[in-house]
Coordinates of C-alpha atoms in Angstrom, one line a residue:
X1412 CA -36.8 9.1 15.4
X1413 CA -34.8 10.5 18.4
X1414 CA -34.5 14.5 19.1
X1415 CA -32.7 14.0 22.3
X1416 CA -28.8 15.5 23.2
X1417 CA -27.9 12.0 22.1
X1418 CA -28.8 11.8 19.1
X1419 CA -28.1 15.8 18.3
X1420 CA -24.6 14.8 19.6
X1421 CA -23.9 11.7 17.1
X1422 CA -25.9 13.9 14.3
X1423 CA -22.7 16.5 15.3
X1424 CA -19.8 14.1 15.3
X1425 CA -21.0 12.2 11.6
X1426 CA -21.4 15.1 10.0
X1427 CA -18.1 17.0 11.3
X1428 CA -16.3 12.9 10.6
X1429 CA -17.4 13.3 7.1
X1430 CA -16.5 16.8 7.1
X1431 CA -12.5 16.3 7.8
X1432 CA -13.5 13.2 5.2
X1433 CA -14.1 15.7 2.4
X1434 CA -11.4 18.2 3.4
X1435 CA -8.9 15.4 3.0
X1436 CA -10.0 14.0 -0.1
X1437 CA -6.9 16.1 -2.2
X1438 CA -4.7 15.2 0.3
X1439 CA -5.3 11.3 0.2
X1440 CA -4.6 11.4 -3.0
X1441 CA -1.8 13.7 -2.9
X1442 CA -0.7 10.6 -0.2
X1443 CA -1.1 8.1 -2.5
X1444 CA 1.0 9.9 -5.4
X1445 CA 3.8 10.5 -2.5
X1446 CA 3.9 6.6 -1.1
X1447 CA 5.1 5.5 -5.3
X1448 CA 7.2 8.3 -5.1
X1449 CA 9.0 7.0 -1.1
X1450 CA 8.8 3.7 -2.4
X1451 CA 11.0 4.1 -6.1
X1452 CA 14.5 4.1 -4.0
X1453 CA 17.7 4.4 -5.5
X1454 CA 19.2 0.8 -6.5
X1455 CA 22.7 -0.2 -7.8
X1456 CA 23.5 0.6 -10.8
X1457 CA 27.3 0.3 -10.8
X1458 CA 30.5 -0.6 -9.0
X1459 CA 31.6 1.8 -6.7
X1460 CA 35.2 2.8 -7.9
X1461 CA 35.4 5.2 -5.1
X1462 CA 35.1 2.7 -2.5
X1463 CA 37.4 -0.6 -3.6
X1464 CA 40.7 -1.5 -3.0
X1465 CA 42.1 -0.5 -6.0
X1466 CA 45.4 -1.7 -5.7
X1467 CA 44.6 -5.1 -6.1
X1468 CA 41.7 -5.0 -9.4
X1469 CA 40.9 -3.2 -11.8
X1470 CA 37.4 -1.8 -12.7
X1471 CA 36.0 -1.5 -16.0
X1472 CA 35.0 1.7 -17.6
X1473 CA 31.8 0.8 -17.4
X1474 CA 32.1 0.5 -14.0
X1475 CA 30.0 -3.4 -14.0
X1476 CA 33.4 -5.7 -14.4
X1477 CA 36.6 -6.1 -12.1
X1478 CA 39.4 -7.9 -13.0
X1479 CA 42.4 -9.1 -10.1
X1480 CA 45.5 -8.2 -11.9
X1481 CA 48.3 -8.5 -9.0
X1482 CA 49.7 -11.6 -7.3
X1483 CA 48.2 -12.5 -3.9
X1484 CA 50.6 -12.9 -1.3
X1485 CA 48.3 -12.5 2.5
X1486 CA 44.0 -12.4 3.5
X1487 CA 44.8 -8.3 3.3
X1488 CA 45.0 -7.7 -0.2
X1489 CA 42.0 -8.9 -1.6
X1490 CA 40.5 -6.9 -4.1
X1491 CA 36.9 -5.7 -3.2
X1492 CA 33.9 -3.4 -4.6
X1493 CA 31.0 -2.8 -3.6
X1494 CA 28.0 -1.1 -5.6
X1495 CA 27.3 2.4 -5.7
X1496 CA 24.5 2.6 -3.7
X1497 CA 23.2 0.2 -0.4
X1498 CA 19.9 -2.8 -1.7
X1499 CA 16.9 -0.7 -0.9
X1500 CA 14.6 -2.3 1.2
X1501 CA 10.9 -1.2 0.5
X1502 CA 10.7 -4.5 -1.5
X1503 CA 10.1 -8.0 -0.9
X1504 CA 13.2 -9.3 -2.7
X1505 CA 16.5 -7.4 -3.7
X1506 CA 19.1 -9.7 -5.6
X1507 CA 22.2 -9.2 -8.2
X1508 CA 24.4 -11.3 -10.5
X1509 CA 28.2 -12.3 -11.3
X1510 CA 28.8 -13.5 -14.0
X1511 CA 32.1 -15.2 -13.8
X1512 CA 34.5 -14.4 -17.2
X1513 CA 37.7 -15.8 -15.5
X1514 CA 38.7 -17.8 -12.3
X1515 CA 42.3 -16.6 -12.2
X1516 CA 44.8 -18.4 -11.1
X1517 CA 42.6 -19.7 -7.7
X1518 CA 39.3 -19.0 -8.0
X1519 CA 39.2 -17.2 -4.9
X1520 CA 35.9 -15.1 -5.7
X1521 CA 33.3 -13.7 -3.3
X1522 CA 29.7 -12.6 -3.4
X1523 CA 27.7 -10.7 -0.8
X1524 CA 26.5 -8.0 1.0
X1525 CA 29.0 -5.3 3.3
X1526 CA 28.2 -2.4 5.3
X1527 CA 29.5 1.0 4.7
X1528 CA 32.6 0.7 7.0
X1529 CA 33.6 -2.3 5.3
X1530 CA 37.4 -3.2 5.9
X1531 CA 37.5 -3.0 1.9
X1532 CA 41.1 -5.8 1.9
X1533 CA 38.7 -8.6 3.1
X1534 CA 36.6 -10.8 1.4
X1535 CA 32.7 -10.5 2.1
X1536 CA 32.0 -12.9 5.4
X1537 CA 35.2 -12.4 6.9
X1538 CA 34.6 -9.4 8.9
X1539 CA 31.8 -8.7 11.3
X1540 CA 28.5 -6.9 9.4
X1541 CA 28.9 -9.2 6.3
X1542 CA 28.0 -12.1 4.3
X1543 CA 29.3 -14.2 1.4
X1544 CA 29.4 -17.2 -0.6
X1545 CA 33.0 -18.3 -1.9
X1546 CA 33.5 -19.9 -4.8
X1547 CA 36.9 -21.4 -4.0
X1548 CA 35.2 -23.8 -1.3
X1549 CA 31.5 -23.2 -1.8
X1550 CA 31.9 -22.0 1.9
X1551 CA 28.9 -18.9 3.2
X1552 CA 30.8 -16.9 5.7
X1553 CA 28.9 -14.7 8.0
X1554 CA 31.9 -12.3 10.2
X1555 CA 33.9 -15.0 11.3
X1556 CA 37.2 -16.2 9.5
X1557 CA 35.9 -19.6 9.4
X1558 CA 33.4 -20.7 7.0
X1559 CA 30.1 -23.2 6.9
X1560 CA 28.9 -26.0 5.1
X1561 CA 26.3 -23.9 2.4
X1562 CA 26.6 -25.2 -1.6
X1563 CA 28.8 -26.0 -4.7
X1564 CA 31.8 -24.4 -5.8
X1565 CA 31.7 -21.8 -8.9
X1566 CA 34.2 -21.3 -11.5
X1567 CA 34.7 -20.2 -14.9
X1568 CA 31.4 -19.3 -16.9
X1569 CA 29.3 -19.5 -13.6
X1570 CA 26.3 -17.1 -12.8
X1571 CA 26.2 -16.6 -8.9
X1572 CA 23.7 -14.5 -7.7
X1573 CA 23.1 -12.9 -3.7
X1574 CA 19.5 -11.5 -2.5
X1575 CA 17.8 -10.5 -0.1
X1576 CA 14.7 -11.9 2.0
X1577 CA 12.6 -9.4 3.5
X1578 CA 9.8 -11.3 4.6
X1579 CA 11.8 -14.0 5.6
X1580 CA 14.8 -12.0 7.1
X1581 CA 17.0 -14.2 4.9
X1582 CA 20.0 -13.9 3.0
X1583 CA 19.7 -16.3 0.0
X1584 CA 22.5 -16.9 -3.1
X1585 CA 21.6 -18.7 -6.3
X1586 CA 24.2 -21.0 -8.9
X1587 CA 22.9 -20.8 -12.5
X1588 CA 19.4 -20.7 -11.8
X1589 CA 18.7 -22.0 -8.5
X1590 CA 18.7 -21.1 -5.2
X1591 CA 22.1 -22.6 -3.4
X1592 CA 20.9 -21.9 0.0
X1593 CA 19.2 -19.2 2.4
X1594 CA 21.4 -17.8 6.2
X1595 CA 19.3 -15.8 8.8
X1596 CA 19.8 -12.1 8.1
X1597 CA 21.1 -10.8 11.5
X1598 CA 23.2 -7.7 9.9
X1599 CA 22.4 -4.1 11.5
X1600 CA 21.7 -1.2 9.0
X1601 CA 22.6 -0.6 5.0
X1602 CA 24.0 -3.6 2.9
X1603 CA 26.0 -2.7 0.2
X1604 CA 26.5 -5.6 -2.6
X1605 CA 30.1 -6.7 -2.5
X1606 CA 32.2 -8.4 -4.5
X1607 CA 35.6 -9.7 -4.4
X1608 CA 38.4 -11.3 -6.4
X1609 CA 41.7 -12.8 -4.7
X1610 CA 44.1 -14.2 -7.5
X1611 CA 45.9 -13.6 -10.8
X1612 CA 43.5 -13.1 -13.7
X1613 CA 40.1 -13.5 -12.0
X1614 CA 37.5 -11.6 -13.9
X1615 CA 33.3 -11.1 -12.9
X1616 CA 30.7 -9.2 -14.7
X1617 CA 27.8 -7.5 -12.4
X1618 CA 24.2 -7.4 -12.9
X1619 CA 22.5 -5.7 -10.7
X1620 CA 19.2 -5.6 -13.3
X1621 CA 20.1 -4.0 -16.3
X1622 CA 19.6 -7.1 -18.2
X1623 CA 17.4 -10.4 -17.3
X1624 CA 18.9 -12.6 -14.5
X1625 CA 19.9 -16.2 -15.0
X1626 CA 17.3 -16.4 -11.6
X1627 CA 14.0 -16.6 -12.0
X1628 CA 13.1 -13.5 -9.7
X1629 CA 9.5 -12.9 -11.1
X1630 CA 9.1 -16.2 -10.1
X1631 CA 10.4 -16.4 -6.7
X1632 CA 8.4 -13.3 -5.6
X1633 CA 5.6 -15.4 -6.3
X1634 CA 6.1 -17.7 -4.6
X1635 CA 7.5 -16.5 -1.8
X1636 CA 3.8 -14.0 -1.4
X1637 CA 1.7 -17.5 -1.9
X1638 CA 4.0 -19.0 1.4
X1639 CA 2.3 -15.3 3.2
X1640 CA -0.8 -16.2 1.6
X1641 CA -1.0 -20.3 2.4
X1642 CA 0.7 -18.5 6.5
X1643 CA -2.7 -16.2 6.3
X1644 CA -5.0 -18.9 5.2
X1645 CA -4.0 -20.9 7.7
X1646 CA -5.6 -19.1 10.8
X1647 CA -8.9 -20.3 12.1
X1648 CA -11.7 -17.6 11.8
X1649 CA -15.4 -18.9 13.0
X1650 CA -17.3 -20.2 10.3
X1651 CA -18.8 -17.9 7.5
X1652 CA -17.6 -15.0 8.8
X1653 CA -16.1 -13.9 5.2
X1654 CA -19.7 -13.9 4.7
X1655 CA -21.3 -12.1 7.1
X1656 CA -18.8 -8.7 6.9
X1657 CA -19.5 -8.7 3.1
X1658 CA -22.9 -9.0 4.2
X1659 CA -22.6 -6.5 6.8
X1660 CA -21.5 -4.2 4.3
X1661 CA -23.7 -4.3 1.7
X1662 CA -26.2 -3.2 4.7
X1663 CA -24.3 -0.8 5.5
X1664 CA -24.3 1.6 2.3
X1665 CA -27.5 0.8 1.0
X1666 CA -27.0 -2.0 -1.8
X1667 CA -30.2 -3.5 -1.1
X1668 CA -30.3 -4.9 -4.6
X1669 CA -26.9 -6.6 -4.1
X1670 CA -28.2 -7.9 -0.5
X1671 CA -30.8 -9.4 -2.5
X1672 CA -29.0 -11.1 -5.2
X1673 CA -26.3 -11.6 -2.3
X1674 CA -28.6 -13.9 -0.1
X1675 CA -30.3 -15.6 -3.1
X1676 CA -27.1 -16.9 -4.2
X1677 CA -25.7 -18.1 -0.7
X1678 CA -28.9 -19.6 0.7
X1679 CA -28.4 -22.4 -0.6
X1680 CA -24.9 -22.7 0.1
X1681 CA -24.2 -20.5 3.3
X1682 CA -25.5 -21.7 6.4
X1683 CA -26.5 -18.9 8.6
X1684 CA -24.3 -16.5 10.5
X1685 CA -24.8 -14.2 13.0
X1686 CA -21.5 -12.1 13.6
X1687 CA -22.9 -9.7 16.0
X1688 CA -22.1 -12.4 18.5
X1689 CA -19.0 -12.7 17.5
X1690 CA -17.7 -9.4 16.8
X1691 CA -20.1 -7.2 18.8
X1692 CA -21.6 -5.7 15.8
X1693 CA -25.6 -5.5 16.2
X1694 CA -27.4 -6.2 12.2
X1695 CA -30.2 -3.8 13.0
X1696 CA -28.9 -1.2 13.5
X1697 CA -27.4 -1.2 9.9
X1698 CA -31.1 -2.6 8.5
X1699 CA -32.7 0.6 9.4
X1700 CA -34.1 2.6 6.8
X1701 CA -32.7 0.2 4.0
X1702 CA -34.9 1.6 1.0
X1703 CA -35.0 5.0 2.0
X1704 CA -30.5 5.3 2.3
X1705 CA -30.7 3.5 -1.0
X1706 CA -32.4 5.5 -2.8
X1707 CA -31.0 8.5 -1.5
X1708 CA -27.3 7.4 -2.3
X1709 CA -28.6 6.3 -6.3
X1710 CA -29.6 10.2 -6.5
X1711 CA -26.5 11.1 -4.9
X1712 CA -23.9 9.1 -7.1
X1713 CA -26.2 10.4 -10.7
X1714 CA -25.6 14.1 -9.5
X1715 CA -28.9 14.5 -8.3
X1716 CA -28.9 16.5 -5.4
X1717 CA -32.2 18.6 -5.6
X1718 CA -34.0 15.6 -5.6
X1719 CA -31.9 13.7 -2.5
X1720 CA -32.4 17.4 -1.0
X1721 CA -36.2 17.4 -1.8
X1722 CA -36.2 12.9 -0.2
X1723 CA -34.4 14.8 3.0
X1724 CA -37.4 17.3 3.9
X1725 CA -39.9 14.8 3.2
X1726 CA -38.6 11.9 5.2
X1727 CA -35.6 13.2 7.4
X1728 CA -36.9 16.8 7.8
X1729 CA -34.3 17.2 11.2
X1730 CA -31.4 16.6 9.0
X1731 CA -31.8 19.5 6.9
X1732 CA -33.5 21.4 9.1
X1733 CA -30.3 22.9 10.5
X1734 CA -29.4 24.6 7.0
X1735 CA -25.7 25.7 8.7
X1736 CA -25.2 21.6 9.9
X1737 CA -21.9 19.8 8.1
X1738 CA -24.3 17.7 6.2
X1739 CA -26.5 20.8 4.8
X1740 CA -22.8 21.9 4.0
X1741 CA -21.9 18.9 1.9
X1742 CA -25.1 18.6 0.2
X1743 CA -24.5 22.7 -0.6
X1744 CA -21.3 22.1 -2.0
X1745 CA -22.2 19.2 -3.9
X1746 CA -24.2 20.8 -6.2
X1747 CA -22.5 24.0 -6.6
X1748 CA -19.8 21.1 -7.7
X1749 CA -22.4 19.5 -10.1
X1750 CA -23.1 22.7 -11.7
X1751 CA -19.5 22.9 -12.4
X1752 CA -19.2 19.8 -13.8
X1753 CA -22.0 20.5 -17.0
X1754 CA -20.8 23.8 -17.6
X1755 CA -23.8 25.7 -15.7
X1756 CA -21.4 28.3 -14.6
X1757 CA -23.9 31.3 -13.8
X1758 CA -26.1 28.9 -12.5
X1759 CA -23.3 27.7 -10.4
X1760 CA -22.4 31.4 -9.4
X1761 CA -26.4 32.3 -8.4
X1762 CA -26.3 29.4 -6.6
X1763 CA -23.4 30.1 -4.5
X1764 CA -23.8 33.1 -3.7
X1765 CA -27.1 31.9 -1.9
X1766 CA -26.2 28.6 -0.8
X1767 CA -22.3 29.2 -0.1
X1768 CA -22.0 32.5 0.9
X1769 CA -23.5 32.0 4.2
X1770 CA -20.6 29.5 5.4
X1771 CA -17.5 32.1 4.3
X1772 CA -16.0 32.7 8.3
X1773 CA -17.4 29.6 9.7
X1774 CA -14.2 27.5 11.3
X1775 CA -14.4 24.2 9.6
X1776 CA -16.1 25.4 6.4
X1777 CA -13.7 28.1 5.3
X1778 CA -11.2 26.0 3.3
X1779 CA -13.6 23.9 1.9
X1780 CA -15.8 26.2 0.1
X1781 CA -13.3 28.3 -1.4
X1782 CA -11.9 25.3 -2.7
X1783 CA -15.2 25.2 -4.8
X1784 CA -15.6 28.5 -5.5
X1785 CA -11.9 28.3 -6.8
X1786 CA -13.0 26.0 -9.4
X1787 CA -14.7 28.7 -11.5
X1788 CA -11.3 30.1 -11.7
X1789 CA -9.9 27.5 -14.7
X1790 CA -11.1 26.8 -17.7
X1791 CA -10.4 23.0 -17.5
X1792 CA -11.6 22.2 -13.5
X1793 CA -11.1 18.7 -13.9
X1794 CA -7.4 19.5 -15.1
X1795 CA -6.8 21.8 -12.0
X1796 CA -5.3 20.8 -8.5
X1797 CA -9.4 21.0 -7.7
X1798 CA -10.3 18.3 -10.0
X1799 CA -10.2 15.9 -7.4
X1800 CA -14.3 17.4 -6.3
X1801 CA -15.3 16.7 -9.7
X1802 CA -14.8 13.3 -9.1
X1803 CA -17.1 10.3 -8.4
X1804 CA -15.3 10.0 -5.3
X1805 CA -16.0 13.0 -4.0
X1806 CA -20.4 11.9 -5.2
X1807 CA -18.9 9.0 -2.9
X1808 CA -18.2 11.4 0.1
X1809 CA -21.5 13.1 0.5
X1810 CA -23.4 9.8 0.0
X1811 CA -21.7 8.5 2.8
X1812 CA -22.6 11.3 5.2
X1813 CA -26.2 11.3 4.2
X1814 CA -26.5 7.3 4.7
X1815 CA -24.6 7.6 8.0
X1816 CA -26.8 10.4 9.0
X1817 CA -29.9 8.7 8.8
X1818 CA -28.5 5.7 10.7
X1819 CA -27.1 7.9 13.5
X1820 CA -31.2 8.7 13.9
X1821 CA -32.4 5.1 14.6
X1822 CA -33.8 5.4 18.2
X1823 CA -32.6 1.8 19.0
X1824 CA -29.0 2.6 17.7
X1825 CA -26.8 0.4 20.0
X1826 CA -22.7 1.7 18.8
X1827 CA -22.4 5.3 17.6
X1828 CA -19.4 4.6 15.8
X1829 CA -21.0 2.1 13.9
X1830 CA -22.3 4.5 11.7
X1831 CA -19.2 6.0 10.2
X1832 CA -18.0 2.9 8.2
X1833 CA -18.8 -0.4 8.0
X1834 CA -17.8 -3.6 9.6
X1835 CA -15.4 -4.4 6.6
X1836 CA -13.9 -1.0 6.9
X1837 CA -12.8 -0.9 9.9
X1838 CA -11.7 -4.5 9.8
X1839 CA -9.3 -3.1 6.7
X1840 CA -8.3 -0.6 9.4
X1841 CA -7.2 -2.5 11.7
X1842 CA -5.0 -4.4 9.4
X1843 CA -3.3 -1.3 8.0
X1844 CA -2.7 -0.6 12.1
X1845 CA -0.8 -4.1 12.4
X1846 CA 0.8 -4.5 8.9
X1847 CA 2.6 -0.9 9.6
X1848 CA 3.6 -1.8 13.3
X1849 CA 5.1 -5.7 11.8
X1850 CA 7.3 -3.5 9.5
X1851 CA 8.5 -1.2 11.8
X1852 CA 9.7 -4.1 14.3
X1853 CA 11.5 -5.0 11.2
X1854 CA 13.4 -1.7 10.8
X1855 CA 11.0 -0.4 8.3
X1856 CA 12.5 -3.0 5.8
X1857 CA 10.9 -5.0 3.3
X1858 CA 7.6 -4.5 1.1
X1859 CA 5.6 -1.4 1.6
X1860 CA 1.6 -2.0 2.6
X1861 CA -0.6 0.4 1.0
X1862 CA -4.1 -0.3 1.9
X1863 CA -5.1 1.3 -1.5
X1864 CA -3.5 -1.1 -3.1
X1865 CA -5.1 -3.8 -1.2
X1866 CA -8.4 -2.5 -2.0
X1867 CA -7.8 -2.3 -6.0
X1868 CA -6.7 -5.7 -6.3
X1869 CA -8.9 -7.5 -3.9
X1870 CA -11.8 -5.2 -2.7
X1871 CA -11.8 -4.0 -5.6
X1872 CA -12.8 -6.6 -7.6
X1873 CA -15.4 -7.8 -5.0
X1874 CA -17.0 -4.7 -4.8
X1875 CA -17.3 -4.3 -9.4
X1876 CA -19.1 -7.7 -9.0
X1877 CA -21.7 -6.4 -6.6
X1878 CA -22.0 -2.9 -8.6
X1879 CA -22.3 -5.7 -11.9
X1880 CA -25.4 -7.5 -9.8
X1881 CA -27.6 -3.8 -8.9

């Protein structure tokens, strides 16, 4: 164990880091909730009767169907109507459908997407910044008067759909539940679902998702995600690197029993892998004091803070010798929280006066200690805005802080930043940064990346299985 200036600096950095993690826990929860709100974009629900070529068509009172009532004379008397909202962009795919009730005199019906400044007396695809699949000739029009060979014609009793695949940057069109074809989406800006009719008695009904589609959109999305997964799986990685990363995670956080079971299970199936040489990682850094770290983590996770402090006094007195350090602060706050958690409010008040009062007025501590003390003001603190302090995740933050502090005291430590997070977590941070950058380059279109969902679905399974082995 080291007492040099470098060691003290490491300990200070570790304590400050986890103090920020503890302080930001409620903000992170609020951000996750805000993500859900932000992702819930407004979607088209009906046809826009204000922005349409109303002189040539009649929109039903429910704004879900249109009929061409005039006799067309030229290319500028098209009956065009957009949806009331643009297609939402924070998703993998957007899609809508029309049902052709009557193909009229010529069947000059079209479906597609247009921008908000589209000339509302022209077919989608005839003007720049638009795309349309036309029923009378089966051609696809993309901003020019000349169409290109695309798919079959469609007429009365056909159901035709149009969609945007944000992952592949493509428009796609369907007929009677089957994909007709795709084309690259080079239109910038918001896109409105658009339908057009252009000969007498043509009538179509639109479905923005209020009822089941003829096309299996859910299956289409599954296949698109499978394509992405297949692309990822084709990336070449060093042999068994995943095994090494998981093992380093268990080592970092002191899951000794799980580590032993993991090693035993993989002994005969996974050849030895040394991720240190490949990734600049030294396993010896996180082998340090494995048994002690395991014991302390379990005590803190069980809410036994006095026992944890006792072990620290015995094993690592230098960690608790400065009673005003960030690590001691977090432990004292957690002890106070545990007393509130079990309803021992009088004891919590006494403990707060002795151990927490000294942190009032200290920069970096005061706001968090105020939150802890404020728990006393609520009859049901678990249901208050400060309820996050009583969750198991708060215990995990304190356990992580103690774990990192012990790792930082390794006299042979090579990477001080490696104490803060495991190799796996750093990899996930890089994944997040890359996904956000890729989405930014795509004009912030496409399915948003939320790391906590990835963790809950995938990494959460790994974590659950790890706990089951203990």
